Tab-separated table of C-alpha atoms and ligand atoms in Angstrom:
chain	number	residue	atom	x	y	z
A	1	UNK	CA	22.897	-46.365	78.423
A	2	UNK	CA	23.548	-42.422	78.513
A	3	UNK	CA	26.578	-41.441	76.780
A	4	UNK	CA	29.683	-39.977	78.330
A	5	UNK	CA	30.212	-36.880	79.104
A	6	UNK	CA	26.917	-35.479	79.354
A	7	UNK	CA	26.559	-31.659	80.339
A	8	UNK	CA	23.176	-30.537	82.505
A	9	UNK	CA	21.481	-27.374	82.288
A	10	UNK	CA	22.009	-26.533	78.867
A	11	UNK	CA	19.492	-24.553	77.026
A	12	UNK	CA	17.411	-25.630	74.303
A	13	UNK	CA	19.628	-23.220	71.619
A	14	UNK	CA	23.049	-24.955	73.292
A	15	UNK	CA	21.627	-28.515	72.815
A	16	UNK	CA	20.767	-27.570	69.216
A	17	UNK	CA	23.808	-26.224	68.534
A	18	UNK	CA	25.578	-29.156	69.831
A	19	UNK	CA	23.164	-31.904	67.998
A	20	UNK	CA	24.181	-29.839	64.727
A	21	UNK	CA	28.018	-29.990	65.482
A	22	UNK	CA	28.125	-33.362	66.428
A	23	UNK	CA	26.090	-34.467	63.311
A	24	UNK	CA	28.424	-33.029	61.275
A	25	UNK	CA	31.517	-34.601	62.956
A	26	UNK	CA	30.155	-37.875	62.550
A	27	UNK	CA	29.026	-37.415	58.830
A	28	UNK	CA	31.811	-35.033	57.426
A	29	UNK	CA	34.661	-35.074	59.718
A	30	UNK	CA	34.983	-38.561	61.289
A	31	UNK	CA	34.775	-40.742	57.907
A	32	UNK	CA	37.787	-38.592	56.384
A	33	UNK	CA	39.975	-37.489	58.797
A	34	UNK	CA	42.430	-40.275	59.223
A	35	UNK	CA	43.238	-40.157	55.485
A	36	UNK	CA	43.684	-36.359	55.362
A	37	UNK	CA	45.743	-36.362	58.349
A	38	UNK	CA	47.808	-39.023	56.472
A	39	UNK	CA	48.315	-36.749	53.538
A	40	UNK	CA	48.713	-33.680	55.757
A	41	UNK	CA	46.336	-32.332	53.758
A	42	UNK	CA	44.412	-28.814	54.975
A	43	UNK	CA	40.802	-29.690	55.535
A	44	UNK	CA	39.007	-27.373	53.002
A	45	UNK	CA	35.869	-28.615	52.806
A	46	UNK	CA	35.289	-29.271	56.707
A	47	UNK	CA	36.709	-25.565	57.005
A	48	UNK	CA	34.058	-24.451	54.390
A	49	UNK	CA	31.072	-26.465	56.070
A	50	UNK	CA	32.165	-24.997	59.537
A	51	UNK	CA	31.943	-21.628	58.538
A	52	UNK	CA	28.514	-22.138	57.096
A	53	UNK	CA	27.316	-23.707	60.570
A	54	UNK	CA	28.483	-20.161	61.824
A	55	UNK	CA	31.076	-21.747	64.250
A	56	UNK	CA	34.075	-19.451	63.358
A	57	UNK	CA	31.375	-16.239	64.583
A	58	UNK	CA	30.096	-18.638	67.801
A	59	UNK	CA	31.149	-16.336	70.719
A	60	UNK	CA	31.348	-13.130	68.729
A	61	UNK	CA	28.720	-10.706	69.912
A	62	UNK	CA	25.427	-10.472	67.736
A	63	UNK	CA	25.957	-6.844	66.892
A	64	UNK	CA	28.939	-8.022	64.850
A	65	UNK	CA	27.562	-10.758	63.307
A	66	UNK	CA	28.191	-13.597	65.643
A	67	UNK	CA	26.349	-15.774	67.498
A	68	UNK	CA	26.830	-14.232	70.937
A	69	UNK	CA	27.155	-17.654	72.542
A	70	UNK	CA	28.943	-18.298	75.905
A	71	UNK	CA	32.121	-19.524	76.168
A	72	UNK	CA	30.863	-22.964	77.596
A	73	UNK	CA	28.857	-23.647	74.195
A	74	UNK	CA	32.004	-22.668	72.522
A	75	UNK	CA	33.996	-25.208	74.245
A	76	UNK	CA	31.242	-28.078	73.967
A	77	UNK	CA	31.489	-27.659	70.433
A	78	UNK	CA	35.398	-27.762	70.333
A	79	UNK	CA	35.183	-31.091	72.598
A	80	UNK	CA	32.753	-32.852	69.610
A	81	UNK	CA	35.300	-31.460	66.861
A	82	UNK	CA	38.249	-32.721	68.560
A	83	UNK	CA	36.407	-35.869	69.106
A	84	UNK	CA	36.490	-36.050	65.320
A	85	UNK	CA	39.775	-34.657	64.710
A	86	UNK	CA	41.937	-32.432	66.764
A	87	UNK	CA	43.473	-30.569	64.057
A	88	UNK	CA	40.200	-29.091	62.955
A	89	UNK	CA	39.772	-27.789	66.458
A	90	UNK	CA	43.257	-26.065	66.193
A	91	UNK	CA	42.034	-24.574	63.226
A	92	UNK	CA	39.417	-22.462	65.225
A	93	UNK	CA	41.205	-22.258	68.395
A	94	UNK	CA	43.794	-19.226	67.143
A	95	UNK	CA	40.755	-17.840	65.451
A	96	UNK	CA	38.516	-17.922	68.771
A	97	UNK	CA	41.479	-16.389	70.751
A	98	UNK	CA	42.261	-13.824	68.399
A	99	UNK	CA	38.254	-12.742	68.175
A	100	UNK	CA	38.174	-12.767	72.298
A	101	UNK	CA	41.150	-10.630	72.633
A	102	UNK	CA	39.549	-8.270	70.120
A	103	UNK	CA	36.161	-8.245	71.676
A	104	UNK	CA	37.673	-7.777	75.242
A	105	UNK	CA	40.675	-5.221	74.478
A	106	UNK	CA	40.129	-3.786	70.835
A	107	UNK	CA	39.243	-0.015	70.177
A	108	UNK	CA	36.088	0.386	68.648
A	109	UNK	CA	37.248	0.886	65.444
A	110	UNK	CA	39.161	-2.338	65.721
A	111	UNK	CA	36.004	-4.529	66.775
A	112	UNK	CA	33.614	-2.879	63.769
A	113	UNK	CA	36.447	-3.656	61.322
A	114	UNK	CA	37.862	-6.907	62.267
A	115	UNK	CA	34.759	-8.939	64.032
A	116	UNK	CA	32.176	-8.910	61.332
A	117	UNK	CA	34.612	-10.549	58.873
A	118	UNK	CA	35.926	-12.640	61.462
A	119	UNK	CA	32.303	-14.215	62.225
A	120	UNK	CA	31.916	-14.757	58.473
A	121	UNK	CA	35.400	-16.538	58.548
A	122	UNK	CA	36.430	-14.183	55.884
A	123	UNK	CA	39.077	-13.115	58.266
A	124	UNK	CA	40.997	-15.736	60.078
A	125	UNK	CA	43.072	-15.353	62.980
A	126	UNK	CA	46.178	-16.661	64.289
A	127	UNK	CA	48.317	-15.549	67.620
A	128	UNK	CA	52.040	-15.296	67.965
A	129	UNK	CA	53.756	-15.115	71.345
A	130	UNK	CA	56.707	-18.368	70.813
A	131	UNK	CA	60.237	-17.670	69.630
A	132	UNK	CA	62.880	-19.855	68.709
A	133	UNK	CA	64.628	-19.235	72.032
A	134	UNK	CA	61.168	-19.362	74.518
A	135	UNK	CA	57.471	-20.393	74.690
A	136	UNK	CA	57.012	-20.846	78.637
A	137	UNK	CA	59.017	-17.960	79.380
A	138	UNK	CA	57.038	-15.149	77.411
A	139	UNK	CA	58.512	-12.394	79.616
A	140	UNK	CA	61.842	-12.826	77.579
A	141	UNK	CA	60.293	-11.960	74.455
A	142	UNK	CA	63.016	-10.387	71.981
A	143	UNK	CA	61.056	-9.212	68.929
A	144	UNK	CA	60.922	-5.797	69.014
A	145	UNK	CA	58.648	-2.534	67.811
A	146	UNK	CA	60.385	0.937	67.487
A	147	UNK	CA	58.069	3.830	66.832
A	148	UNK	CA	58.533	5.841	63.357
A	149	UNK	CA	56.128	8.784	62.905
A	150	UNK	CA	52.542	7.107	62.746
A	151	UNK	CA	53.835	3.571	62.373
A	152	UNK	CA	56.105	1.163	64.237
A	153	UNK	CA	58.685	-0.911	62.520
A	154	UNK	CA	58.623	-4.391	63.813
A	155	UNK	CA	61.647	-7.108	63.825
A	156	UNK	CA	62.284	-10.484	65.023
A	157	UNK	CA	61.615	-13.929	64.663
A	158	UNK	CA	58.368	-16.127	65.987
A	159	UNK	CA	58.064	-19.602	66.155
A	160	UNK	CA	55.116	-22.171	66.201
A	161	UNK	CA	52.534	-20.213	64.804
A	162	UNK	CA	49.200	-22.544	64.243
A	163	UNK	CA	47.484	-21.656	61.228
A	164	UNK	CA	50.612	-18.863	60.380
A	165	UNK	CA	50.229	-19.813	56.809
A	166	UNK	CA	46.318	-20.040	56.428
A	167	UNK	CA	45.551	-17.062	58.495
A	168	UNK	CA	45.253	-13.385	57.313
A	169	UNK	CA	45.316	-11.795	60.621
A	170	UNK	CA	47.922	-12.403	63.339
A	171	UNK	CA	48.192	-10.859	66.848
A	172	UNK	CA	51.589	-10.580	67.500
A	173	UNK	CA	53.234	-10.000	70.592
A	174	UNK	CA	56.482	-8.109	70.884
A	175	UNK	CA	58.541	-5.743	73.079
A	176	UNK	CA	57.764	-2.079	72.631
A	177	UNK	CA	60.012	0.099	74.769
A	178	UNK	CA	58.664	3.245	73.344
A	179	UNK	CA	57.008	5.376	76.726
A	180	UNK	CA	58.501	2.495	78.727
A	181	UNK	CA	61.826	3.773	80.266
A	182	UNK	CA	64.777	0.903	80.654
A	183	UNK	CA	64.124	-1.097	83.672
A	184	UNK	CA	60.518	-1.540	83.198
A	185	UNK	CA	58.826	-5.020	84.097
A	186	UNK	CA	59.055	-7.157	81.027
A	187	UNK	CA	55.436	-7.696	81.146
A	188	UNK	CA	54.818	-3.980	81.159
A	189	UNK	CA	56.696	-3.308	77.991
A	190	UNK	CA	54.859	-5.401	75.632
A	191	UNK	CA	52.907	-4.921	72.929
A	192	UNK	CA	50.182	-6.992	70.856
A	193	UNK	CA	49.923	-5.746	67.010
A	194	UNK	CA	47.001	-6.848	64.922
A	195	UNK	CA	49.381	-7.784	61.697
A	196	UNK	CA	47.182	-8.269	58.660
A	197	UNK	CA	48.642	-10.193	55.644
A	198	UNK	CA	48.242	-12.485	52.716
A	199	UNK	CA	47.164	-16.013	53.623
A	200	UNK	CA	50.090	-18.401	51.993
A	201	UNK	CA	53.882	-18.775	52.548
A	202	UNK	CA	56.727	-16.604	51.350
A	203	UNK	CA	57.129	-12.908	51.816
A	204	UNK	CA	53.017	-12.384	52.288
A	205	UNK	CA	53.428	-8.364	53.212
A	206	UNK	CA	56.375	-6.449	53.150
A	207	UNK	CA	58.791	-7.310	55.562
A	208	UNK	CA	56.738	-10.075	56.928
A	209	UNK	CA	57.934	-13.827	55.865
A	210	UNK	CA	56.069	-17.136	56.516
A	211	UNK	CA	58.900	-19.425	55.468
A	212	UNK	CA	56.761	-22.692	55.054
A	213	UNK	CA	54.984	-25.569	56.919
A	214	UNK	CA	56.922	-27.068	60.178
A	215	UNK	CA	56.881	-31.102	59.714
A	216	UNK	CA	55.141	-32.480	63.076
A	217	UNK	CA	54.626	-35.749	64.393
A	218	UNK	CA	50.895	-34.990	64.423
A	219	UNK	CA	48.360	-32.257	64.372
A	220	UNK	CA	48.729	-32.568	60.585
A	221	UNK	CA	46.371	-30.891	58.100
A	222	UNK	CA	46.624	-27.525	60.350
A	223	UNK	CA	49.590	-25.503	59.359
A	224	UNK	CA	52.222	-24.346	61.606
A	225	UNK	CA	54.774	-22.251	61.004
A	226	UNK	CA	57.710	-19.851	61.936
A	227	UNK	CA	57.078	-15.953	61.323
A	228	UNK	CA	60.030	-13.490	60.429
A	229	UNK	CA	59.578	-9.581	60.936
A	230	UNK	CA	62.210	-7.856	59.023
A	231	UNK	CA	61.363	-3.837	58.886
A	232	UNK	CA	57.720	-4.936	59.051
A	233	UNK	CA	55.727	-1.538	59.227
A	234	UNK	CA	52.335	-1.419	61.135
A	235	UNK	CA	50.532	1.319	61.369
A	236	UNK	CA	49.474	2.955	65.139
A	237	UNK	CA	45.802	2.194	64.772
A	238	UNK	CA	46.756	-1.605	64.728
A	239	UNK	CA	48.043	-1.502	68.109
A	240	UNK	CA	45.657	-3.572	69.981
A	241	UNK	CA	43.455	-1.551	72.202
A	242	UNK	CA	45.288	1.915	70.875
A	243	UNK	CA	47.674	1.738	73.881
A	244	UNK	CA	51.333	0.020	74.164
A	245	UNK	CA	52.353	-2.080	77.131
A	246	UNK	CA	49.094	-3.844	77.649
A	247	UNK	CA	50.074	-6.730	75.364
A	248	UNK	CA	51.271	-9.402	77.778
A	249	UNK	CA	47.869	-8.929	79.672
A	250	UNK	CA	45.919	-9.097	76.877
A	251	UNK	CA	47.554	-12.233	75.355
A	252	UNK	CA	47.549	-13.901	79.116
A	253	UNK	CA	43.409	-13.137	79.205
A	254	UNK	CA	43.278	-14.541	75.504
A	255	UNK	CA	45.206	-18.154	76.722
A	256	UNK	CA	43.040	-18.304	79.848
A	257	UNK	CA	40.051	-19.018	77.572
A	258	UNK	CA	42.204	-20.804	75.125
A	259	UNK	CA	42.885	-23.013	78.297
A	260	UNK	CA	39.661	-23.984	78.334
A	261	UNK	CA	39.617	-24.439	74.926
A	262	UNK	CA	42.617	-27.198	75.039
A	263	UNK	CA	40.942	-28.674	77.883
A	264	UNK	CA	37.899	-29.399	75.562
A	265	UNK	CA	39.903	-30.649	72.945
A	266	UNK	CA	41.655	-33.260	75.411
A	267	UNK	CA	38.012	-34.916	76.397
A	268	UNK	CA	36.978	-34.906	72.732
A	269	UNK	CA	40.318	-36.836	71.752
A	270	UNK	CA	39.647	-38.995	75.017
A	271	UNK	CA	36.081	-39.869	74.413
A	272	UNK	CA	36.964	-40.872	70.698
A	273	UNK	CA	40.028	-43.162	72.221
A	274	UNK	CA	37.228	-44.449	74.619
A	275	UNK	CA	34.648	-45.184	71.663
A	276	UNK	CA	37.833	-46.762	69.758
A	277	UNK	CA	38.604	-48.845	72.468
A	278	UNK	CA	35.216	-49.908	73.823
A	279	UNK	CA	34.071	-51.150	70.520
A	280	UNK	CA	37.201	-53.046	69.512
A	281	UNK	CA	37.196	-54.611	72.902
A	282	UNK	CA	33.777	-56.220	71.949
A	283	UNK	CA	34.747	-57.534	68.434
A	284	UNK	CA	38.533	-58.928	69.525
A	285	UNK	CA	38.465	-62.703	70.676
A	286	UNK	CA	41.450	-64.254	73.012
A	287	UNK	CA	41.063	-67.474	74.901
A	288	UNK	CA	37.838	-67.941	73.732
A	289	UNK	CA	35.791	-64.780	74.596
A	290	UNK	CA	35.609	-61.160	73.403
A	291	UNK	CA	38.533	-59.483	75.382
A	292	UNK	CA	36.037	-57.032	76.818
A	293	UNK	CA	35.309	-60.090	78.814
A	294	UNK	CA	38.518	-60.198	80.599
A	295	UNK	CA	38.706	-58.578	83.686
A	296	UNK	CA	41.996	-56.781	83.231
A	297	UNK	CA	40.272	-55.226	79.925
A	298	UNK	CA	37.076	-54.176	81.779
A	299	UNK	CA	39.146	-52.648	84.173
A	300	UNK	CA	40.951	-50.450	81.700
A	301	UNK	CA	37.490	-49.408	80.074
A	302	UNK	CA	36.394	-48.505	83.728
A	303	UNK	CA	39.418	-46.172	84.318
A	304	UNK	CA	39.056	-44.668	80.962
A	305	UNK	CA	35.435	-43.846	81.229
A	306	UNK	CA	35.967	-42.282	84.644
A	307	UNK	CA	38.983	-40.138	83.338
A	308	UNK	CA	36.617	-38.987	80.492
A	309	UNK	CA	34.326	-38.018	82.864
A	310	UNK	CA	36.325	-36.172	85.306
A	311	UNK	CA	37.995	-34.034	82.615
A	312	UNK	CA	34.599	-33.057	81.271
A	313	UNK	CA	33.075	-31.826	84.215
A	314	UNK	CA	36.366	-29.795	85.515
A	315	UNK	CA	36.408	-28.241	81.911
A	316	UNK	CA	32.882	-27.524	81.977
A	317	UNK	CA	33.224	-25.887	85.407
A	318	UNK	CA	35.921	-23.747	84.117
A	319	UNK	CA	33.942	-22.474	81.242
A	320	UNK	CA	30.703	-21.794	83.336
A	321	UNK	CA	33.167	-20.115	85.863
A	322	UNK	CA	34.345	-17.796	83.098
A	323	UNK	CA	30.907	-17.350	81.577
A	324	UNK	CA	30.052	-16.175	85.084
A	325	UNK	CA	32.378	-13.228	84.960
A	326	UNK	CA	34.576	-14.394	87.689
A	327	UNK	CA	38.271	-15.099	87.667
A	328	UNK	CA	38.956	-18.860	86.409
A	329	UNK	CA	42.701	-19.111	86.088
A	330	UNK	CA	43.026	-21.772	88.691
A	331	UNK	CA	39.805	-23.932	87.249
A	332	UNK	CA	41.361	-23.274	83.784
A	333	UNK	CA	44.629	-24.492	84.901
A	334	UNK	CA	43.264	-27.529	86.812
A	335	UNK	CA	41.004	-28.329	83.745
A	336	UNK	CA	43.791	-28.299	80.907
A	337	UNK	CA	46.375	-30.122	83.093
A	338	UNK	CA	43.953	-32.910	84.089
A	339	UNK	CA	42.232	-33.173	80.571
A	340	UNK	CA	45.141	-33.261	78.810
A	341	UNK	CA	47.229	-35.617	80.958
A	342	UNK	CA	44.222	-37.975	80.968
A	343	UNK	CA	43.554	-37.649	77.277
A	344	UNK	CA	47.322	-39.116	77.075
A	345	UNK	CA	46.452	-41.935	79.336
A	346	UNK	CA	43.156	-42.732	77.826
A	347	UNK	CA	44.582	-42.875	74.514
A	348	UNK	CA	47.595	-45.132	75.522
A	349	UNK	CA	44.969	-47.716	77.051
A	350	UNK	CA	42.691	-47.697	73.945
A	351	UNK	CA	46.092	-48.121	71.906
A	352	UNK	CA	47.019	-51.233	74.145
A	353	UNK	CA	43.437	-52.548	73.956
A	354	UNK	CA	44.271	-52.828	70.135
A	355	UNK	CA	47.422	-54.685	70.548
A	356	UNK	CA	49.411	-54.979	67.225
A	357	UNK	CA	46.885	-53.174	65.274
A	358	UNK	CA	46.964	-50.159	66.975
A	359	UNK	CA	50.291	-49.708	65.303
A	360	UNK	CA	48.958	-49.850	62.249
A	361	UNK	CA	48.128	-46.764	60.373
A	362	UNK	CA	44.809	-48.581	59.330
A	363	UNK	CA	43.633	-47.954	62.701
A	364	UNK	CA	42.402	-44.535	63.906
A	365	UNK	CA	43.882	-44.837	67.265
A	366	UNK	CA	47.370	-44.736	65.453
A	367	UNK	CA	46.343	-41.098	64.525
A	368	UNK	CA	45.158	-40.122	68.102
A	369	UNK	CA	48.183	-41.508	69.664
A	370	UNK	CA	50.326	-38.954	67.635
A	371	UNK	CA	47.855	-36.128	68.482
A	372	UNK	CA	47.616	-36.623	72.091
A	373	UNK	CA	51.202	-35.097	73.017
A	374	UNK	CA	50.492	-31.910	71.591
A	375	UNK	CA	47.598	-30.889	74.275
A	376	UNK	CA	50.632	-31.606	77.040
A	377	UNK	CA	52.256	-28.915	74.925
A	378	UNK	CA	50.120	-26.041	73.860
A	379	UNK	CA	48.804	-23.286	75.901
A	380	UNK	CA	50.945	-24.038	78.589
A	381	UNK	CA	53.022	-27.196	79.525
A	382	UNK	CA	51.821	-29.372	82.627
A	383	UNK	CA	54.708	-27.653	84.803
A	384	UNK	CA	53.411	-24.057	83.766
A	385	UNK	CA	49.668	-25.111	84.589
A	386	UNK	CA	51.306	-26.375	88.168
A	387	UNK	CA	52.823	-22.824	88.634
A	388	UNK	CA	49.544	-21.303	87.923
A	389	UNK	CA	47.640	-23.279	89.943
A	390	UNK	CA	50.252	-23.583	93.002
A	391	UNK	CA	50.296	-19.708	92.869
A	392	UNK	CA	46.670	-19.373	92.974
A	393	UNK	CA	46.211	-21.891	95.873
A	394	UNK	CA	48.714	-19.813	98.095
A	395	UNK	CA	46.842	-16.758	97.110
A	396	UNK	CA	43.602	-18.151	98.453
A	397	UNK	CA	44.991	-20.285	101.241
A	398	UNK	CA	47.276	-17.465	102.578
A	399	UNK	CA	48.644	-18.573	106.232
A	400	UNK	CA	46.998	-16.302	108.711
A	401	UNK	CA	49.116	-16.897	111.750
B	501	LIG	C1	52.343	-27.838	67.474
B	501	LIG	C2	52.222	-26.657	68.590
B	501	LIG	C3	51.831	-25.793	68.190
B	501	LIG	C4	51.739	-24.140	68.810
B	501	LIG	N1	51.143	-23.160	68.356
B	501	LIG	C5	51.136	-22.022	69.018
B	501	LIG	C6	50.965	-20.592	68.535
B	501	LIG	O1	49.704	-20.565	67.921
B	501	LIG	N2	51.034	-19.541	68.933
B	501	LIG	C7	52.013	-19.796	70.105
B	501	LIG	O2	52.626	-18.452	70.513
B	501	LIG	N3	53.041	-20.887	70.509
B	501	LIG	C8	52.685	-21.797	70.109
B	501	LIG	N4	53.170	-22.940	70.341
B	501	LIG	C9	54.149	-23.077	71.230
B	501	LIG	C10	53.892	-23.743	72.670
B	501	LIG	O3	52.862	-22.750	73.299
B	501	LIG	C11	54.934	-23.749	73.306
B	501	LIG	O4	56.013	-25.200	72.642
B	501	LIG	C12	54.846	-24.252	75.073
B	501	LIG	O5	54.459	-23.045	75.637
B	501	LIG	C13	56.229	-24.599	75.342
B	501	LIG	O6	57.456	-24.010	75.126
B	501	LIG	P1	58.658	-24.108	74.780
B	501	LIG	O7	58.295	-25.308	73.675
B	501	LIG	O8	59.304	-23.179	74.288
B	501	LIG	O9	59.199	-25.101	75.971
B	501	LIG	P2	60.204	-24.542	77.067
B	501	LIG	O10	59.687	-23.219	77.819
B	501	LIG	O11	61.605	-24.267	76.505
B	501	LIG	O12	59.972	-25.503	77.874
B	501	LIG	C14	60.787	-26.867	77.978
B	501	LIG	C15	60.596	-27.654	79.078
B	501	LIG	O13	60.752	-27.061	80.263
B	501	LIG	C16	59.601	-27.104	81.392
B	501	LIG	N5	59.832	-25.956	81.946
B	501	LIG	C17	59.727	-24.188	81.323
B	501	LIG	N6	59.918	-23.630	82.443
B	501	LIG	C18	59.839	-24.167	83.480
B	501	LIG	C19	59.675	-23.772	84.985
B	501	LIG	N7	59.858	-22.386	85.222
B	501	LIG	N8	59.762	-24.455	86.009
B	501	LIG	C20	59.568	-26.208	85.628
B	501	LIG	N9	59.774	-26.452	84.413
B	501	LIG	C21	59.593	-25.422	83.161
B	501	LIG	C22	58.058	-26.907	80.032
B	501	LIG	O14	57.520	-27.483	80.899
B	501	LIG	C23	58.808	-28.067	79.479
B	501	LIG	O15	59.124	-29.271	79.813
B	501	LIG	C24	52.837	-24.237	69.858
B	501	LIG	C25	53.316	-25.463	70.167
B	501	LIG	C26	53.524	-26.529	69.177
B	501	LIG	C27	54.324	-27.997	69.553
């Protein structure tokens, strides 16, 4: 039987990369993921292995030491990795968004300085928009940068920083009123700063504190933190792109590719849930036969597999659209929305197929059940995706009467 979620039209190079990553996932991630997750342990060996495979530089151009691959290749790798353990895809995701933002918007000096280090995995990126009082409403950001000579002084508190502790480069979005008179639209008075820091917790640079890991329901292993700026001084040449007031657009561009990425993670987790469900259903017997022979369970499997296929197709479509140079916010929003919702449903069905054992920590599905909800929230909730989709539809189907 053909495996689910096949992608047609891949080049030999893409196929080779994917089969290498899949092999790594089967041998190095799946066997240890649940144990590490239960201990909330950072998967250092896995990260080192992915560095060696070049995954941290997958989309970074070859001239900066990366593999120069497409968003599609990247998303398909993320799908494979999330199939093994969603947290590992989270370790790569913020790094990838920051590298993408640098590639698209950085000054030549910033690209030359950061991208080769990022391709090697020496510099590891995190990005920070959310604050304690806001996530969806980015325009309400209150953290602020004020110019002081050749530097900016940053103050404020950030929240939900994935890889906040383990990264050494954070792209931070703050309000910067300099040059933007009062009354300027919020999205035109924001700036992205490239903040270098030591990895770890506590005061990691004068004026910058990473307090500690937030204790989460799932998505363990990867660290998620707060970030406190108290008189943090950043040189003017660390404004992304060299010009203030463009941060909102730069971040939204980053989040757009991030959405394809989250869709890919949803696809990977759903695939694993299907694999676990279809396997268990053939082993567990009730009323004299394997439960897979009861039509109700077969119907569940059919629904699950259909959702896996549909989500994969939409994710691939969104990635290909971006790779072709076209705007893909509609496709990325739809793919993220559908893949994360389907992921939650497929995981729940696989959980139900496991009966009481699904509730036991001995079974992998227990971990997936705690991981799937994160995908409903990260890179914009379902409501935010629907707002984007709705707005774009009204642009495309404008009433001409
Ligand atoms: C584990 C984890 C990791 C994260 N990592 C990062 C990170 O690395 N960097 C980062 O910047 N952020 C990160 N986030 C933050 C994440 O992006 C936000 O949590 C998300 O955008 C939602 O924002 P919020 O939590 O403030 O919810 P709110 O914005 O307060 O929303 C609450 C509810 O109201 C709904 N809602 C809000 N506005 C509207 C509206 N206009 N119409 C209808 N419904 C609406 C939302 O859909 C949601 O259901 C992370 C979050 C989590 C949980």
